[in-house]
Every structure is written in C-alpha cells, then in structure tokens.
Amino acid sequence: MNSLLIVGTGLIGASTGLALKAAGFSGRITGFDLSAAELLIAHESGAIDEVVSTREAATEAARRSDVVLLAVPVFAILDWMTILAPVLKPGQLVTDTGSTKVQIADVARRLFPGVAGPRFLPGHPMAGKESGGAAIAEAGLYQGAVWIFTPVDAESTAEETAWREWMSAIGTKVMDLEPARHDQLLAWVSHLPQMVSTALSALLEDTFGDDPDLRAIGGRALREMTRLGSSPYSMWRDVAMTNTAPLANSLLALEQRLQHLREHLRTPELREEFQRANKFREPR
Amino acid sequence: MNSLLIVGTGLIGASTGLALKAAGFSGRITGFDLSAAELLIAHESGAIDEVVSTREAATEAARRSDVVLLAVPVFAILDWMTILAPVLKPGQLVTDTGSTKVQIADVARRLFPGVAGPRFLPGHPMAGKESGGAAIAEAGLYQGAVWIFTPVDAESTAEETAWREWMSAIGTKVMDLEPARHDQLLAWVSHLPQMVSTALSALLEDTFGDDPDLRAIGGRALREMTRLGSSPYSMWRDVAMTNTAPLANSLLALEQRLQHLREHLRTPELREEFQRANKFREPR
C-alpha cells in the first residue's frame, strides 16, 4: 500500500491516518470530508498529507489510490460504494469503518463481485468516543482495540493482506466475523448501551431539566450511564435503520428484564438477578 | 470530637477513618465489624486505632465515644440505632452513611428525639466502588464528593457541627436535603443505574454465558454499562426494600422510554430523543 484515500476525516478517519503515520506508513494519505473544517483540522494535525474538497475530486483521488477507507456513517458508505465500484480497477481495495455490516456486506457482494474488479473488505474498529471530530483524533485511539472484518471473499488479495497488517501495526487485534453475527453481537455490546444511555439522558432531561441538585449529587454511576447521551443522531440513525431487528430484540429483552426486576424488588428473586450479574462480571 | 467509633470497617468506614487521619484528626478511632478479616485489614491499614470484636464490646465502646459512625447497610443501621439509643447520653452523636434516608430519619425522630438524649444526624457520602472491603479503602475516596445530610433536628449541636466540619476537612462538599427528596433523587442517579447495570449484566449472562466473542468485542460502552453488575446483593437488598416506590417509578419510566425508542427506531422521533439526550449532557 503506497497511497490511501480517507473519505471522512472525523474522529475515526483522522485517527486512522495519525495511527498509520505513527506506525511508520510512509505512503501518501489523501483526505476528503464534506466539512471543510474537519478536513482542515485533519490536514493541520498531519493525519492526511493532502486534501481534496469535492466529491468529484475525491472520486478522481480514489482512482489513483491503492486503498480507499470509507470512514463515514453507514448510508454514506453505501453511497460511496455505488460511486466507486464502476470507476475502480482490479488491484484496488475499498474498506470501511461502518457500525453495521450486513447491508454493507450485501452491497459489497453485488457491486464488488470478486477478482475481475476492485475489492471491498468490510471493517469495523471497536473504538470511538461519545463525540466526534478530527480535533479529538488520536494516534493511539486503536491501541488494544479490536478491528473486526466481515470479509465477503474467501481469499485475501495482496491489498487486503497489507491493510490487515497495517491495522495490526497500529495496535489493533484483528478479528473476522460473519456479517450477521457482527450485527447481532454489536446490537448487544454497542447499540443497546447507546440506546439505554440516550433514553435515560432524555428521560432525566424531561424529569429534572436544570435541577442543580441532580447534577450535584450525580456521581460516577450517572456519568457512565449517560455519557453516550452526547452521541450524535447523525451516526446512530444509520445504525438504527440498518440493524433494526437485532437492536429492537435486545431492547425488548432489556425492557422485560427491568420489568421483572421491578416486580421483584422485595423478593428473593432480586438476589438471583444480582448473582447472575455478578457471574457475568467475573473474570473468565 | 476526640473519640470516634466506626461500626462497619469496609470500604466506606475504613476510607472515612483513613481520610480523617490524613486530614489531621488526632483523636482515637475504634472499629467494629462482623467480619474479623475486614476489621484486621482496617486496623493494619491505620484506618482505626483499636478494634472491638463483639457487638457487646462495640456497644461499650459507643458509650465512651463522642461520635459513632454507622457505615453498614441500611437494615443494620436501623438495628444499631435501636441498640444505641437507650445506652447513649446527651452530647453524644450517632451518624451514618446509609444509602436511603427516609426510614432512617423516621427512626431517628422516634428514637433520638431531641435535646434530652443523644443525637442522630443521618448522612450519605456520594462515593463508593462497585465492590467493597477495607482492602480497597482510600484516604482520598471522598475528595470532591458530596456528603449529604438529612437532619431531623432544626439546630446543630456542637458534635454535629464538628462532624460536618470534619467531613468538609476530608474534601467533601456538604449538602443538606430533606430525607424524601434525597431518596427520590437517589432513585434516579444511583439506584436506577444500579438496577439497569444488574439487569443488563444478568441478561447478557443468560444470553451469552461464556461466549468469548462478546467479551473480545465489548469496549468501553459495555464496561461502563455493566460495571455496577459486580455490586453485592447484600447492600442493594436494603436499598430496594427501603426505597421501593421511588425506585419502581424510575424503573417503570425507563422501561416506557426504552419501549418508545424501540417503536421509533425508524422514525424522526429517534432524532428528538437524541436531541433531548444531547441537551441533558450539555454543560449548564
């Protein structure tokens, strides 16, 4: 890999650029973002070497790049797949960082069907923050994190192997999953926590508004439970739209569990629930 | 205050002893705990100067102490109030660290009724960890935390004023609340987060058990949301039993909010919920 185009130079895209540089990547990194401000910050931080500022210029830059990384919300990834599939050539690789993988893998199978054309490797780094933006990008964001791939092709090309190796080089643990299993697991470990945090934050806003006592008293438990309440709708809309059924199932299961616990606040069943929870938290 | 008895030398009691010593308290601190191990650790760490190892000896030690701190679960606090009220004298102060305050304040009004006898000042430090024990006690546990009092008497005695000043000296922000308002607010900022974390942890235990993928993928969001799943039933049983209605109300409200969100994963109402949540998280 000698040249990389990063589409979306926010927290995830810019951190990938910074991490690659820190790991010794000496090729050229071009960046594109719909926001001129994000693009400028990513350029000034050194996450990208050069900028392109229109979709057309980004498409041209993609033609000249060994690898294109789509680090934008899921629907924008799907749009870029449609734009890039007809204009790229065999030997080029497109990969992404999208939060859900079933729809992206389906489109990849259709638009990037094997050896005769460019390849698509769906990916998803398990790292992030409750807010976004190139200004809070870090070279170390992925240190120790898992970078999941949900490959649609049985065999890796040289470009795919190179990209996987770079993701290891920046400190991630690379892991392969089936797209449907990815979306199922993520519904539980990421999407459900997000929705609980959003629901609790919105409920507290409606119930307490500016009440200073609530904020004075609230400690670590409240901070942790509502931290993701800061997350932007723009990203999570795409997650909710592309992983609706698994997310709805996990939400319903938690609602039922909370109801069960509420109905047993004064019975020995509460102890059973605490014991199951304690067991989940034990080291395995 | 020249002498203090700490009943319950776990995380909260031992940390209070350590914090007082670090803040310059030079009086004698006696400790009692049903667990000989906890008592030994607290003694060896210097949180307490001497130990008493039976309830009878603790009651005798209480007679000789200016202040008695009850740092045990709520029902044990209520038991100790019943034991101590008849044997203490005017000028002596009993205070506590219990997680709920309505029942304790009610019992205090009945058993410690004013100037003719010993006084009771209900208290609750907003600090702790998901697990307990003297081994993880820290002199700095209360730095920057709020220490709530729900006084049952209109005027402070000299001992109450001294105790409040020591709680400031160890780094806490002292705050007074009505007992009912305390329990209402705590239902939201502490008891609800605990029950959500317990319910989610127990649900994940049942759904995934030992599945290594779940644990490999789970990041900060999962860790934060399930951290309190480690909390012991022994303490939370008393909270659930003594704050049942406020906690049940907050649980029901969250269940309804999660249901609402689940039914609107694909509608613009999801944006409204994210905006309300974002607003809650904005600095005020």
mmCIF file of C-alpha atoms in Angstrom, chain A residues 126 130 146 148 173 175 177 181 184-186 188-190 192-211 213-233 236-237 240-242 244 247-255 257-259 261-262 265-268 270-271 273-274 276-282 284, chain B residues 126 130 146 148 173 175 177 181 184-186 188-190 192-211 213-233 236-237 240-242 244 247-255 257-259 261-262 265-268 270-271 273-274 276-282 284:
data_model
loop_
_atom_site.group_PDB
_atom_site.id
_atom_site.type_symbol
_atom_site.label_atom_id
_atom_site.label_comp_id
_atom_site.label_asym_id
_atom_site.label_seq_id
_atom_site.Cartn_x
_atom_site.Cartn_y
_atom_site.Cartn_z
ATOM 1 C CA MET A 126 -14.203 -1.164 18.156
ATOM 2 C CA GLU A 130 -19.155 9.876 22.588
ATOM 3 C CA VAL A 146 -10.401 -4.978 18.195
ATOM 4 C CA ILE A 148 -13.370 -6.524 13.041
ATOM 5 C CA LYS A 173 -6.394 -7.061 17.384
ATOM 6 C CA MET A 175 -10.816 -10.441 14.188
ATOM 7 C CA LEU A 177 -16.803 -12.431 11.926
ATOM 8 C CA ARG A 181 -23.051 -12.327 13.743
ATOM 9 C CA GLN A 184 -26.135 -9.408 16.321
ATOM 10 C CA LEU A 185 -23.253 -9.028 18.784
ATOM 11 C CA LEU A 186 -22.979 -5.291 18.214
ATOM 12 C CA TRP A 188 -25.859 -6.059 22.467
ATOM 13 C CA VAL A 189 -22.455 -4.609 23.241
ATOM 14 C CA SER A 190 -22.754 -1.264 21.493
ATOM 15 C CA LEU A 192 -28.183 -1.349 23.193
ATOM 16 C CA PRO A 193 -25.860 0.576 25.572
ATOM 17 C CA GLN A 194 -26.180 3.592 23.273
ATOM 18 C CA MET A 195 -29.972 3.480 23.279
ATOM 19 C CA VAL A 196 -30.140 2.958 27.065
ATOM 20 C CA SER A 197 -27.887 5.961 27.561
ATOM 21 C CA THR A 198 -29.945 8.073 25.142
ATOM 22 C CA ALA A 199 -33.248 7.005 26.734
ATOM 23 C CA LEU A 200 -32.009 7.635 30.286
ATOM 24 C CA SER A 201 -30.490 11.015 29.382
ATOM 25 C CA ALA A 202 -33.666 12.127 27.579
ATOM 26 C CA LEU A 203 -35.809 10.924 30.495
ATOM 27 C CA LEU A 204 -33.670 12.811 33.023
ATOM 28 C CA GLU A 205 -33.805 15.925 30.840
ATOM 29 C CA ASP A 206 -37.618 15.780 30.815
ATOM 30 C CA THR A 207 -37.901 14.891 34.517
ATOM 31 C CA PHE A 208 -35.288 17.195 36.041
ATOM 32 C CA GLY A 209 -34.274 19.765 33.415
ATOM 33 C CA ASP A 210 -31.882 22.209 35.041
ATOM 34 C CA ASP A 211 -32.318 20.930 38.638
ATOM 35 C CA ASP A 213 -29.323 19.054 42.939
ATOM 36 C CA LEU A 214 -29.449 16.210 40.428
ATOM 37 C CA ARG A 215 -26.177 17.290 38.880
ATOM 38 C CA ALA A 216 -24.543 17.992 42.251
ATOM 39 C CA ILE A 217 -25.415 14.544 43.574
ATOM 40 C CA GLY A 218 -24.855 12.501 40.445
ATOM 41 C CA GLY A 219 -21.578 10.638 40.636
ATOM 42 C CA ARG A 220 -19.703 8.112 38.561
ATOM 43 C CA ALA A 221 -22.718 5.833 38.035
ATOM 44 C CA LEU A 222 -24.771 8.631 36.482
ATOM 45 C CA ARG A 223 -21.841 9.911 34.405
ATOM 46 C CA GLU A 224 -21.118 6.465 32.985
ATOM 47 C CA MET A 225 -24.773 5.670 32.289
ATOM 48 C CA THR A 226 -25.402 8.940 30.439
ATOM 49 C CA ARG A 227 -22.021 9.532 28.754
ATOM 50 C CA LEU A 228 -23.225 8.179 25.416
ATOM 51 C CA GLY A 229 -26.205 10.539 25.634
ATOM 52 C CA SER A 230 -23.856 13.005 23.920
ATOM 53 C CA SER A 231 -23.637 10.827 20.808
ATOM 54 C CA PRO A 232 -24.860 12.389 17.568
ATOM 55 C CA TYR A 233 -28.116 11.312 15.961
ATOM 56 C CA TRP A 236 -26.913 6.483 15.124
ATOM 57 C CA ARG A 237 -29.809 6.990 12.741
ATOM 58 C CA ALA A 240 -30.931 2.071 13.901
ATOM 59 C CA MET A 241 -32.036 1.888 10.258
ATOM 60 C CA THR A 242 -29.592 -0.853 9.240
ATOM 61 C CA THR A 244 -33.359 -2.519 13.393
ATOM 62 C CA LEU A 247 -31.493 -3.840 18.173
ATOM 63 C CA ALA A 248 -35.264 -3.986 18.767
ATOM 64 C CA ASN A 249 -34.877 -7.534 20.106
ATOM 65 C CA SER A 250 -32.156 -6.557 22.554
ATOM 66 C CA LEU A 251 -34.179 -3.522 23.694
ATOM 67 C CA LEU A 252 -37.297 -5.637 24.254
ATOM 68 C CA ALA A 253 -35.284 -8.202 26.214
ATOM 69 C CA LEU A 254 -33.879 -5.485 28.482
ATOM 70 C CA GLU A 255 -37.313 -3.911 28.971
ATOM 71 C CA ARG A 257 -35.687 -7.801 32.393
ATOM 72 C CA LEU A 258 -36.152 -4.392 34.008
ATOM 73 C CA GLN A 259 -39.855 -5.116 34.485
ATOM 74 C CA LEU A 261 -36.565 -6.792 38.443
ATOM 75 C CA ARG A 262 -39.067 -4.026 39.253
ATOM 76 C CA LEU A 265 -37.613 -5.528 44.342
ATOM 77 C CA ARG A 266 -38.861 -7.079 47.586
ATOM 78 C CA THR A 267 -38.481 -10.795 46.793
ATOM 79 C CA PRO A 268 -35.573 -13.274 46.828
ATOM 80 C CA LEU A 270 -33.633 -9.905 43.328
ATOM 81 C CA ARG A 271 -30.778 -11.914 44.819
ATOM 82 C CA GLU A 273 -30.513 -11.362 39.459
ATOM 83 C CA PHE A 274 -27.586 -9.906 41.405
ATOM 84 C CA ARG A 276 -26.314 -13.686 37.628
ATOM 85 C CA ALA A 277 -24.943 -10.159 37.155
ATOM 86 C CA ASN A 278 -22.014 -10.872 39.480
ATOM 87 C CA LYS A 279 -21.260 -14.010 37.462
ATOM 88 C CA PHE A 280 -21.198 -12.059 34.183
ATOM 89 C CA ARG A 281 -18.646 -9.687 35.679
ATOM 90 C CA GLU A 282 -16.313 -12.402 36.992
ATOM 91 C CA ARG A 284 -13.304 -15.880 32.698
ATOM 92 C CA MET B 126 -21.805 10.117 47.337
ATOM 93 C CA GLU B 130 -18.683 -1.452 42.611
ATOM 94 C CA VAL B 146 -20.813 15.365 48.015
ATOM 95 C CA ILE B 148 -25.379 14.639 52.062
ATOM 96 C CA LYS B 173 -18.939 19.207 49.709
ATOM 97 C CA MET B 175 -25.137 19.386 51.337
ATOM 98 C CA LEU B 177 -31.595 17.659 51.765
ATOM 99 C CA ARG B 181 -36.068 14.382 48.374
ATOM 100 C CA GLN B 184 -36.298 10.485 45.310
ATOM 101 C CA LEU B 185 -33.136 11.912 43.716
ATOM 102 C CA LEU B 186 -31.053 8.875 44.626
ATOM 103 C CA TRP B 188 -32.658 8.315 39.714
ATOM 104 C CA VAL B 189 -28.940 8.990 39.975
ATOM 105 C CA SER B 190 -27.847 5.870 41.841
ATOM 106 C CA LEU B 192 -31.794 3.162 38.773
ATOM 107 C CA PRO B 193 -28.270 2.975 37.245
ATOM 108 C CA GLN B 194 -27.514 0.081 39.609
ATOM 109 C CA MET B 195 -30.625 -1.849 38.603
ATOM 110 C CA VAL B 196 -30.028 -1.203 34.869
ATOM 111 C CA SER B 197 -26.479 -2.477 35.223
ATOM 112 C CA THR B 198 -27.632 -5.541 37.160
ATOM 113 C CA ALA B 199 -30.436 -6.292 34.680
ATOM 114 C CA LEU B 200 -28.164 -5.873 31.644
ATOM 115 C CA SER B 201 -25.376 -7.969 33.173
ATOM 116 C CA ALA B 202 -27.792 -10.754 34.175
ATOM 117 C CA LEU B 203 -29.392 -10.667 30.696
ATOM 118 C CA LEU B 204 -26.001 -10.901 28.994
ATOM 119 C CA GLU B 205 -25.013 -13.759 31.291
ATOM 120 C CA ASP B 206 -28.148 -15.687 30.308
ATOM 121 C CA THR B 207 -27.887 -14.806 26.593
ATOM 122 C CA PHE B 208 -24.164 -15.216 26.006
ATOM 123 C CA GLY B 209 -22.662 -17.023 29.014
ATOM 124 C CA ASP B 210 -19.009 -17.669 28.269
ATOM 125 C CA ASP B 211 -19.089 -16.557 24.600
ATOM 126 C CA ASP B 213 -16.562 -13.037 21.107
ATOM 127 C CA LEU B 214 -18.862 -10.901 23.265
ATOM 128 C CA ARG B 215 -16.070 -10.170 25.699
ATOM 129 C CA ALA B 216 -13.490 -9.622 22.950
ATOM 130 C CA ILE B 217 -15.688 -7.098 21.161
ATOM 131 C CA GLY B 218 -17.167 -5.309 24.160
ATOM 132 C CA GLY B 219 -15.491 -1.952 24.677
ATOM 133 C CA ARG B 220 -15.885 0.998 26.968
ATOM 134 C CA ALA B 221 -19.664 1.240 26.499
ATOM 135 C CA LEU B 222 -20.205 -2.326 27.683
ATOM 136 C CA ARG B 223 -17.723 -1.986 30.539
ATOM 137 C CA GLU B 224 -19.375 1.177 31.820
ATOM 138 C CA MET B 225 -22.905 -0.175 31.468
ATOM 139 C CA THR B 226 -22.125 -3.406 33.334
ATOM 140 C CA ARG B 227 -19.540 -2.209 35.898
ATOM 141 C CA LEU B 228 -22.118 -1.991 38.682
ATOM 142 C CA GLY B 229 -23.167 -5.563 37.860
ATOM 143 C CA SER B 230 -20.416 -6.503 40.327
ATOM 144 C CA SER B 231 -22.234 -4.812 43.199
ATOM 145 C CA PRO B 232 -23.214 -7.049 46.116
ATOM 146 C CA TYR B 233 -26.835 -8.017 46.727
ATOM 147 C CA TRP B 236 -28.691 -3.367 47.466
ATOM 148 C CA ARG B 237 -31.362 -5.549 49.041
ATOM 149 C CA ALA B 240 -34.602 -1.939 47.244
ATOM 150 C CA MET B 241 -36.535 -2.667 50.438
ATOM 151 C CA THR B 242 -36.320 0.877 51.847
ATOM 152 C CA THR B 244 -39.145 0.585 46.738
ATOM 153 C CA LEU B 247 -37.109 3.068 42.530
ATOM 154 C CA ALA B 248 -40.052 1.217 40.961
ATOM 155 C CA ASN B 249 -41.292 4.506 39.497
ATOM 156 C CA SER B 250 -37.950 5.343 37.919
ATOM 157 C CA LEU B 251 -37.636 1.798 36.543
ATOM 158 C CA LEU B 252 -41.121 1.945 35.012
ATOM 159 C CA ALA B 253 -40.370 5.336 33.453
ATOM 160 C CA LEU B 254 -37.195 3.968 31.860
ATOM 161 C CA GLU B 255 -38.973 0.847 30.616
ATOM 162 C CA ARG B 257 -38.868 5.259 27.425
ATOM 163 C CA LEU B 258 -36.983 2.262 26.025
ATOM 164 C CA GLN B 259 -40.220 0.923 24.554
ATOM 165 C CA LEU B 261 -37.453 4.401 21.470
ATOM 166 C CA ARG B 262 -37.757 0.807 20.239
ATOM 167 C CA LEU B 265 -36.054 3.238 15.613
ATOM 168 C CA ARG B 266 -37.025 4.135 12.050
ATOM 169 C CA THR B 267 -38.939 7.382 12.600
ATOM 170 C CA PRO B 268 -37.914 11.030 13.146
ATOM 171 C CA LEU B 270 -35.487 8.979 17.287
ATOM 172 C CA ARG B 271 -33.878 12.329 16.444
ATOM 173 C CA GLU B 273 -34.779 11.586 21.720
ATOM 174 C CA PHE B 274 -31.147 12.076 20.730
ATOM 175 C CA ARG B 276 -33.142 15.651 24.409
ATOM 176 C CA ALA B 277 -30.280 13.395 25.496
ATOM 177 C CA ASN B 278 -27.698 15.748 23.957
ATOM 178 C CA LYS B 279 -29.322 18.623 25.865
ATOM 179 C CA PHE B 280 -29.081 16.765 29.175
ATOM 180 C CA ARG B 281 -25.381 16.278 28.593
ATOM 181 C CA GLU B 282 -24.619 19.922 27.726
ATOM 182 C CA ARG B 284 -25.220 24.116 32.375
#
